Coordinates of C-alpha atoms in Angstrom, one line a residue:
X674 CA -4.3 64.8 38.5
X675 CA -1.6 63.2 36.4
X676 CA -3.9 60.1 35.3
X677 CA -7.3 62.3 34.6
X678 CA -5.0 64.1 31.9
X679 CA -2.7 61.4 30.7
X680 CA -3.6 59.1 27.9
X681 CA -3.0 55.6 28.9
X682 CA -1.8 54.5 25.3
X683 CA 0.7 57.3 25.2
X684 CA 2.0 56.7 28.7
X685 CA 2.3 52.8 28.0
X686 CA 4.2 53.6 24.8
X687 CA 6.8 55.5 26.8
X688 CA 7.1 52.7 29.5
X689 CA 7.6 49.9 26.8
X690 CA 8.6 51.1 23.5
X691 CA 10.9 54.0 24.7
X692 CA 12.4 51.8 27.6
X693 CA 13.3 49.2 25.1
X694 CA 15.0 51.6 22.8
X695 CA 17.0 53.1 25.7
X696 CA 18.0 49.7 27.0
X697 CA 19.0 48.6 23.4
X698 CA 21.3 51.5 23.4
X699 CA 22.9 50.7 26.7
X700 CA 23.3 47.0 26.2
X701 CA 24.1 46.5 22.5
X702 CA 25.5 49.9 21.0
X703 CA 27.7 50.8 24.1
X704 CA 29.0 47.3 24.2
X705 CA 30.0 47.3 20.4
X706 CA 31.5 50.8 20.9
X707 CA 34.0 49.5 23.4
X708 CA 35.1 46.7 21.4
X709 CA 35.4 48.8 18.2
X710 CA 37.4 51.4 19.8
X711 CA 40.0 48.7 21.2
X712 CA 40.2 47.3 17.9
X713 CA 40.8 50.5 15.9
X714 CA 43.3 51.6 18.6
X715 CA 45.4 48.4 18.2
X716 CA 45.1 48.4 14.6
X717 CA 46.3 51.9 14.2
X718 CA 49.4 51.2 16.4
X719 CA 50.2 48.4 14.3
X720 CA 49.8 50.3 11.0
X721 CA 52.1 53.3 12.5
X722 CA 54.5 50.6 13.3
X723 CA 54.7 49.4 9.7
X724 CA 54.5 52.6 7.8
X725 CA 53.4 56.0 9.2
X726 CA 52.9 57.6 5.7
X727 CA 50.3 55.2 4.5
X728 CA 48.7 55.2 7.9
X729 CA 48.2 59.0 7.7
X730 CA 46.8 58.5 4.1
X731 CA 44.6 55.7 5.2
X732 CA 43.1 57.9 8.0
X733 CA 42.6 61.0 6.1
X734 CA 39.2 59.8 5.1
X735 CA 38.3 60.0 8.7
X736 CA 36.3 63.1 8.7
X737 CA 34.2 61.8 5.8
X738 CA 33.0 59.2 8.2
X739 CA 32.1 61.8 11.2
X740 CA 30.4 64.7 9.3
X741 CA 27.6 62.3 7.6
X742 CA 27.2 60.5 10.9
X743 CA 26.4 63.5 12.5
X744 CA 24.0 64.9 10.0
X745 CA 22.1 61.6 9.6
X746 CA 22.0 60.9 13.3
X747 CA 20.0 64.4 13.5
X748 CA 17.7 63.4 10.8
X749 CA 17.2 59.8 12.2
X750 CA 16.6 61.3 15.6
X751 CA 13.7 63.4 14.0
X752 CA 12.2 60.5 12.2
X753 CA 12.5 58.3 15.2
X754 CA 10.6 60.9 17.5
X755 CA 8.0 61.2 15.0
X756 CA 7.6 57.3 14.8
X757 CA 7.3 57.2 18.6
X758 CA 4.8 59.8 18.8
X759 CA 2.7 58.0 16.0
X760 CA 3.0 54.7 18.0
X761 CA 1.8 56.5 21.1
X762 CA -1.2 57.7 19.1
X763 CA -2.1 54.3 17.7
X764 CA -1.6 52.7 21.3
X765 CA -4.1 55.3 22.7
X766 CA -6.6 54.1 20.0
X767 CA -6.1 50.5 20.8
X768 CA -6.4 51.1 24.4
X769 CA -9.6 53.0 24.2
X770 CA -11.1 50.8 21.4
X771 CA -9.9 47.5 22.0
X772 CA -11.8 46.7 25.1
X773 CA -15.3 45.9 26.1
X774 CA -16.7 49.4 26.6
X775 CA -14.9 50.9 23.6
X776 CA -15.7 48.1 21.0
X777 CA -19.3 48.2 22.1
X778 CA -19.6 52.0 21.6
X779 CA -17.9 51.6 18.2
X780 CA -20.4 49.0 17.3
X781 CA -23.5 50.8 18.5
X782 CA -22.6 54.0 16.8
X783 CA -21.7 52.4 13.6
X784 CA -18.3 53.6 13.3
X785 CA -16.5 50.4 12.7
X786 CA -15.4 51.4 9.1
X787 CA -14.2 54.9 10.3
X788 CA -12.2 53.3 13.1
X789 CA -10.6 51.0 10.7
X790 CA -9.6 53.7 8.4
X791 CA -8.4 55.7 11.2
X792 CA -6.2 53.0 12.4
X793 CA -5.0 52.0 8.9
X794 CA -4.0 55.7 8.1
X795 CA -2.0 55.7 11.2
X796 CA -0.4 52.3 10.9
X797 CA 0.5 53.5 7.1
X798 CA 2.2 56.5 8.7
X799 CA 4.1 54.3 11.0
X800 CA 5.2 52.0 8.1
X801 CA 6.2 55.0 6.0
X802 CA 8.2 56.2 9.0
X803 CA 10.0 52.8 9.3
X804 CA 10.8 52.8 5.4
X805 CA 12.0 56.3 5.6
X806 CA 14.4 55.4 8.5
X807 CA 15.6 52.3 6.9
X808 CA 16.5 54.0 3.7
X809 CA 18.3 56.8 5.6
X810 CA 20.2 54.1 7.4
X811 CA 21.0 51.6 4.4
X812 CA 22.3 54.7 2.3
X813 CA 24.5 55.8 5.1
X814 CA 26.1 52.5 5.5
X815 CA 26.5 52.2 1.7
X816 CA 28.4 55.5 1.5
X817 CA 30.6 54.5 4.3
X818 CA 31.4 51.5 2.5
X819 CA 32.2 53.5 -0.7
X820 CA 34.5 55.8 1.5
X821 CA 36.2 52.7 2.8
X822 CA 36.8 51.5 -0.6
X823 CA 38.2 54.7 -1.7
X824 CA 40.5 54.8 1.3
X825 CA 41.8 51.3 0.4
X826 CA 42.3 52.2 -3.2
X827 CA 44.4 55.1 -2.1
X828 CA 46.7 52.9 -0.1
X829 CA 47.2 50.5 -2.9
X830 CA 48.2 53.2 -5.4
X831 CA 50.5 55.3 -3.1
X832 CA 51.8 52.1 -1.5
X833 CA 52.5 50.6 -5.0
X834 CA 54.6 53.7 -5.8
X835 CA 56.6 53.3 -2.6
X836 CA 57.2 49.5 -3.5
X837 CA 58.3 50.3 -7.1
X838 CA 60.8 53.1 -5.6
X839 CA 62.1 50.6 -2.9
X840 CA 60.8 52.8 0.0
X841 CA 58.9 49.8 1.4
X842 CA 58.5 46.1 0.8
X843 CA 55.7 44.3 -1.1
X844 CA 55.1 42.4 2.3
X845 CA 54.6 45.8 4.2
X846 CA 52.2 46.9 1.6
X847 CA 50.4 43.7 1.8
X848 CA 50.2 43.9 5.6
X849 CA 49.1 47.6 5.4
X850 CA 46.3 46.8 2.9
X851 CA 45.1 44.2 5.2
X852 CA 45.1 46.4 8.2
X853 CA 43.6 49.4 6.2
X854 CA 40.6 47.1 5.6
X855 CA 40.6 46.0 9.2
X856 CA 40.4 49.8 10.3
X857 CA 37.3 50.8 8.2
X858 CA 35.4 48.0 9.8
X859 CA 35.5 49.6 13.3
X860 CA 35.2 53.0 11.7
X861 CA 31.9 52.0 10.0
X862 CA 30.5 50.4 13.0
X863 CA 31.5 53.5 15.3
X864 CA 29.9 55.8 12.8
X865 CA 26.8 53.5 12.8
X866 CA 26.8 53.5 16.6
X867 CA 26.9 57.3 16.6
X868 CA 23.7 57.3 14.7
X869 CA 22.2 54.6 16.8
X870 CA 23.1 56.5 20.0
X871 CA 21.7 59.7 18.8
X872 CA 18.4 57.9 17.9
X873 CA 18.5 56.1 21.3
X874 CA 18.6 59.5 23.0
X875 CA 15.3 60.2 21.7
X876 CA 14.0 57.3 23.8
X877 CA 16.1 58.5 26.9
X878 CA 14.6 62.0 26.4
X879 CA 10.9 60.6 26.4
X880 CA 11.4 58.3 29.3
X881 CA 13.2 61.1 31.4
X882 CA 10.3 63.4 30.6
X883 CA 8.2 61.3 32.6
X884 CA 10.6 60.4 35.3
X885 CA 11.5 63.8 35.8
X886 CA 7.8 65.0 36.4
X887 CA 7.2 66.6 39.7
X888 CA 5.1 64.3 41.9
X889 CA 2.4 66.9 43.1
X890 CA 1.5 64.7 45.9
X891 CA 4.2 63.3 48.3
X892 CA 5.0 62.9 51.7
X893 CA 6.7 65.7 53.6
X894 CA 9.9 65.1 55.0
X895 CA 8.6 65.3 58.6
X896 CA 5.2 63.5 57.7
X897 CA 3.8 61.5 60.5
X898 CA 1.6 58.4 60.3
X899 CA -2.1 59.0 61.2
X900 CA -2.6 57.3 64.6
X901 CA -5.7 54.8 64.9
X902 CA -8.3 57.2 63.3
X903 CA -11.4 58.1 65.2
X904 CA -12.9 59.7 61.9
X905 CA -13.3 63.4 62.6
X906 CA -13.0 65.5 59.4
X907 CA -12.8 69.4 59.1
X908 CA -12.6 71.6 56.2
X909 CA -11.3 74.8 57.2
X910 CA -11.8 77.7 54.6
X911 CA -11.0 75.4 51.9
X912 CA -10.7 77.0 48.4
X913 CA -9.5 74.8 45.5
X914 CA -8.6 74.9 41.9
X915 CA -7.5 72.0 39.6
X916 CA -4.0 72.3 38.7
X917 CA -3.2 73.3 34.9
X918 CA -1.6 70.7 32.6
X919 CA 1.8 71.9 32.9
X920 CA 1.6 71.4 36.8
X921 CA 0.3 67.8 36.4
X922 CA 1.2 66.3 33.0
X923 CA 3.2 66.5 29.6
X924 CA 1.3 68.2 26.6
X925 CA 2.6 65.2 24.5
X926 CA 0.9 62.9 26.8
X927 CA -2.4 64.6 26.8
X928 CA -2.9 65.5 23.0
X929 CA -5.9 63.5 21.9
X930 CA -6.5 61.6 18.8
X931 CA -8.0 65.0 17.2
X932 CA -4.7 66.7 18.2
X933 CA -6.2 69.1 20.7
X934 CA -4.8 69.3 24.3
X935 CA -6.0 71.4 27.3
X936 CA -3.2 73.3 29.0
X937 CA -5.1 76.1 30.6
X938 CA -5.2 76.8 34.3
X939 CA -7.7 74.6 36.2
X940 CA -11.0 76.2 37.3
X941 CA -11.5 77.1 41.0
X942 CA -14.5 74.8 41.9
X943 CA -14.5 75.3 45.8
X944 CA -14.6 78.7 47.5
X945 CA -14.1 79.1 51.3
X946 CA -15.8 75.9 52.3
X947 CA -15.7 75.3 56.1
X948 CA -17.6 72.1 57.7
X949 CA -16.7 69.9 60.8
X950 CA -17.7 66.3 60.9
X951 CA -17.8 64.2 64.2
X952 CA -16.6 60.6 64.4
X953 CA -19.4 58.4 63.1
X954 CA -21.6 61.0 61.5
X955 CA -23.2 60.4 58.1
X956 CA -22.7 63.7 56.0
X957 CA -24.5 64.1 52.8
X958 CA -23.4 66.3 50.0
X959 CA -26.2 67.6 47.9
X960 CA -26.4 70.0 45.0
X961 CA -26.7 70.5 41.4
X962 CA -24.1 69.1 38.8
X963 CA -20.8 70.8 39.0
X964 CA -21.4 72.2 42.5
X965 CA -18.0 70.8 43.7
X966 CA -19.5 67.5 45.7
X967 CA -17.1 65.1 44.3
X968 CA -14.2 67.6 44.4
X969 CA -14.8 68.2 48.2
X970 CA -14.9 64.3 48.8
X971 CA -11.7 63.8 46.9
X972 CA -9.9 66.1 49.2
X973 CA -10.5 63.8 52.2
X974 CA -7.9 60.9 50.8
X975 CA -5.8 63.7 49.4
X976 CA -6.2 62.9 45.9
X977 CA -5.4 66.7 45.5
X978 CA -4.0 69.4 47.7
X979 CA -6.2 72.4 48.7
X980 CA -5.2 75.6 47.0
X981 CA -6.2 77.5 50.4
X982 CA -7.2 76.6 53.8
X983 CA -6.7 73.0 55.0
X984 CA -8.5 69.6 55.5
X985 CA -7.9 67.9 58.8
X986 CA -8.4 64.4 60.1
X987 CA -8.6 63.9 63.8
X988 CA -6.9 67.4 64.1
X989 CA -4.2 66.5 61.7
X990 CA -3.6 68.5 58.2
X991 CA -3.8 65.9 55.8
X992 CA -0.6 67.2 54.1
X993 CA 1.3 66.5 57.4
X994 CA 0.4 62.9 57.2
X995 CA 2.0 60.0 55.3
X996 CA -0.3 59.1 52.3
X997 CA 0.0 55.6 53.1
X998 CA -1.5 55.9 56.5
X999 CA -3.9 58.6 55.4
X1000 CA -5.6 56.3 52.6
X1001 CA -5.5 53.4 55.1
X1002 CA -7.9 55.3 57.1
X1003 CA -10.3 56.2 54.2
X1004 CA -12.3 53.9 52.0
X1005 CA -13.9 55.1 48.7
X1006 CA -16.9 53.5 47.0
X1007 CA -17.4 55.4 43.5
X1008 CA -20.4 55.5 41.2
X1009 CA -18.4 53.2 38.8
X1010 CA -16.2 51.0 40.8
X1011 CA -13.1 49.6 39.1
X1012 CA -12.6 46.0 39.0
X1013 CA -9.5 44.1 37.9
X1014 CA -9.5 41.4 35.4
X1015 CA -9.0 39.0 38.0
X1016 CA -10.8 36.8 40.6
X1017 CA -13.5 38.0 42.9
X1018 CA -11.3 37.0 45.6
X1019 CA -8.4 38.7 44.3
X1020 CA -10.3 42.0 43.8
X1021 CA -11.4 42.1 47.3
X1022 CA -8.0 41.2 48.6
X1023 CA -6.8 44.2 46.8
X1024 CA -8.0 46.3 50.0
X1025 CA -5.8 44.2 52.3
X1026 CA -3.5 41.5 51.0
X1027 CA -3.5 39.5 54.1
X1028 CA -7.4 39.1 54.3
X1029 CA -8.3 35.5 55.1
X1030 CA -11.0 33.8 53.1
X1031 CA -13.4 33.8 56.1
X1032 CA -12.9 37.6 56.4
X1033 CA -13.6 38.0 52.7
X1034 CA -16.8 35.8 52.8
X1035 CA -18.1 37.9 56.0
X1036 CA -17.3 41.1 53.9
X1037 CA -19.6 39.8 51.1
X1038 CA -22.2 38.6 53.3
X1039 CA -22.5 42.1 55.1
X1040 CA -22.5 43.7 51.7
X1041 CA -25.5 41.5 50.2
X1042 CA -23.2 39.9 47.4
X1043 CA -22.3 36.5 49.0
X1044 CA -25.2 34.7 47.5
X1045 CA -24.4 36.1 44.0
X1046 CA -20.8 35.0 44.0
X1047 CA -21.6 31.7 45.4
X1048 CA -23.9 31.1 42.2
X1049 CA -21.1 31.8 40.1
X1050 CA -19.5 28.9 38.1
X1051 CA -16.1 29.2 40.2
X1052 CA -17.5 31.0 43.2
X1053 CA -14.9 33.5 44.6
X1054 CA -12.4 32.1 42.1
X1055 CA -14.4 33.4 39.2
X1056 CA -12.8 36.0 36.9
X1057 CA -15.0 39.0 36.8
X1058 CA -13.6 40.1 33.2
X1059 CA -12.3 43.6 32.2
X1060 CA -13.6 46.3 34.6
X1061 CA -16.1 43.6 36.1
X1062 CA -18.1 43.5 32.9
X1063 CA -19.5 40.0 33.9
X1064 CA -21.3 41.8 36.8
X1065 CA -24.4 44.1 36.9
X1066 CA -24.1 47.5 38.0
X1067 CA -25.6 46.7 41.6
X1068 CA -23.3 43.6 41.8
X1069 CA -20.1 45.7 41.2
X1070 CA -21.3 48.4 43.7
X1071 CA -22.0 45.6 46.5
X1072 CA -18.6 44.0 45.8
X1073 CA -17.0 47.5 45.8
X1074 CA -18.8 48.0 49.3
X1075 CA -17.4 44.5 50.3
X1076 CA -13.9 45.6 49.4
X1077 CA -14.2 48.5 51.6
X1078 CA -15.4 46.4 54.6
X1079 CA -12.3 44.2 54.0
X1080 CA -10.2 47.3 54.3
X1081 CA -12.2 48.2 57.6
X1082 CA -11.5 52.0 57.4
X1083 CA -12.5 54.8 59.9
X1084 CA -13.9 57.1 57.2
X1085 CA -15.9 55.9 54.0
X1086 CA -16.6 58.3 51.2
X1087 CA -19.4 57.4 48.8
X1088 CA -19.5 59.0 45.5
X1089 CA -22.8 58.8 44.1
X1090 CA -22.9 55.3 45.0
X1091 CA -26.7 54.5 44.8
X1092 CA -27.1 56.4 41.5
X1093 CA -28.7 54.8 38.3
X1094 CA -29.7 51.6 40.1
X1095 CA -33.2 49.9 39.9
X1096 CA -35.0 49.5 43.2
X1097 CA -34.1 46.0 43.7
X1098 CA -30.5 46.8 43.6
X1099 CA -30.9 49.9 45.3
X1100 CA -32.3 48.2 48.2
X1101 CA -29.5 45.7 48.5
X1102 CA -26.9 48.3 48.2
X1103 CA -28.7 50.4 51.1
X1104 CA -28.5 47.4 53.1
X1105 CA -24.8 46.8 52.3
X1106 CA -24.2 50.7 53.0
X1107 CA -26.0 50.4 56.4
X1108 CA -23.5 47.6 57.5
X1109 CA -20.4 49.5 55.8
X1110 CA -21.2 52.7 57.5
X1111 CA -22.1 51.4 61.0
X1112 CA -19.7 53.1 63.5
X1113 CA -17.7 54.9 60.6
X1114 CA -17.7 58.4 59.6
X1115 CA -19.3 58.8 56.1
X1116 CA -19.3 61.7 53.5
X1117 CA -22.0 60.9 50.8
X1118 CA -22.2 62.5 47.5
X1119 CA -25.8 61.5 46.5
X1120 CA -28.5 62.3 44.2
X1121 CA -31.4 59.9 45.5
X1122 CA -33.6 60.5 48.6
X1123 CA -32.8 57.3 50.1
X1124 CA -29.1 58.2 50.8
X1125 CA -29.6 61.6 52.2
X1126 CA -33.0 61.6 54.3
X1127 CA -31.2 59.9 57.2
X1128 CA -28.0 61.9 57.3
X1129 CA -26.9 63.5 60.4
X1130 CA -26.0 66.7 58.6
X1131 CA -26.7 67.7 54.9
X1132 CA -24.3 70.1 53.1
X1133 CA -26.0 71.8 50.3
X1134 CA -23.3 73.1 47.5
X1135 CA -23.9 75.6 44.8
X1136 CA -21.0 77.0 42.5
X1137 CA -18.6 75.7 45.0
X1138 CA -19.8 77.1 48.1
X1139 CA -21.9 75.7 51.1
X1140 CA -25.3 77.6 50.8
X1141 CA -27.2 75.8 53.4
X1142 CA -26.6 73.0 55.9
X1143 CA -28.7 71.2 58.4
X1144 CA -31.0 68.1 58.8
X1145 CA -33.5 67.0 56.3
X1146 CA -36.6 68.5 58.1
X1147 CA -34.7 71.7 58.9
X1148 CA -33.7 72.3 55.1
X1149 CA -37.1 71.5 53.8
X1150 CA -38.8 74.0 56.3
X1151 CA -36.0 76.7 55.1
X1152 CA -37.8 76.2 51.4
X1153 CA -34.2 77.0 49.8
X1154 CA -32.2 75.2 47.2
X1155 CA -32.5 72.0 49.0
X1156 CA -36.0 72.1 49.3
X1157 CA -36.2 72.7 45.3
X1158 CA -33.7 69.8 44.8
X1159 CA -35.7 67.7 47.0
X1160 CA -39.0 68.4 45.2
X1161 CA -37.2 67.5 41.9
X1162 CA -36.0 64.1 43.4
X1163 CA -39.4 63.2 44.5
X1164 CA -40.8 64.0 41.1
X1165 CA -38.1 61.9 39.4
X1166 CA -38.7 58.9 41.9
X1167 CA -42.5 59.1 41.2
X1168 CA -42.0 59.3 37.6
X1169 CA -39.7 56.2 37.9
X1170 CA -42.2 54.1 39.8
X1171 CA -44.8 55.2 37.2
X1172 CA -42.5 54.1 34.3

């Protein structure tokens, strides 16, 4: 849930800029504080030893160093936080626009000038924040230097009077004057360090805001590993609503470029759903858009916890299992599979890092994608591009199926895995799926006839409830919602053939 709400750019800003700011405070600022405190103490001891009266006069200006440092520190903290927030917005814009999909969208909708202006405006704000911060810092340092000069002048003036009255020697005055100059250097540095630390605390706050977020999904203390799974799945009176923003993320990480944020409670999308799936069965989830099909399938690998009821694998509540063992038993193929900007082989090996080359080739042959990969310039060492943009939609889906085959899970979840494909690609994907699902439990979210007519059981969802269940022929004869959806799908397929 966290990543569905969080802006990637804002999160990256905290992981990069804020962590560096916090690191600088620890390594540089704190180190200088220690050395300057030592210099300050030793210098004061020497000054008191030489002449205590002039030493007291010299340190009377100390409050003048402390008070401005406190006020300037607060002001710079506010400026720094504003600067970090603006950097996060810029990072978000770059993350979303400066990639293949984003750049293509900008060009196709003719928004290049608008995007350039928005980016320039935000960059100008960041520049102004930087100038404002520098001005406050420089003014503060100049003021400290002026105070130090005044203190030194006082020591010379009063010390001169003491020399004239033979209270101290000229040598003592010269030594004290040198030490006074020496004492103001660490005082200035410590005052600046206070400002730097107060500014760095902004970085610490922003980093720990993320680190202190409660992990909504974690292993229980007494969680057990799932034994070698047979693939039985049971939904027992499951009710589910999505968590609110406050439960899942930070408002500052959710704020869109427009300044809006959704922090309301999640909607209830599943209501008292019960279903039993036997090992090796193919179950199709069918229903209108927004019926809860994808949500239901996402509960199997425990991407979310149910609000009421339970989801069980081989009789074990998924909340009682370790996440690693549970997700090791479940493979997912989504409508838009994610591929990393890496080679074909490494994308496949992501499912199982110790997979051999022979296993990878065998998985690709079973997924009907080996010939395509072999024809690439570098074969399995070809880089697929960001999100696999060098491959077609059908090729990406077959590669995702091959990745699941490399993983070899007991349960496979197919989320609309055959949507938006031409007939040739769909035929290849169907052959790949037939291999991938053989001997495995499958939960299929589908909109196309070819993926549901052969299902062992079809669950028809509407408004978060299972309103019909049965085999294809049984549901057609019932002439209910499924029959209506089926007739719509047949009509769409016929229109696609005619087109």
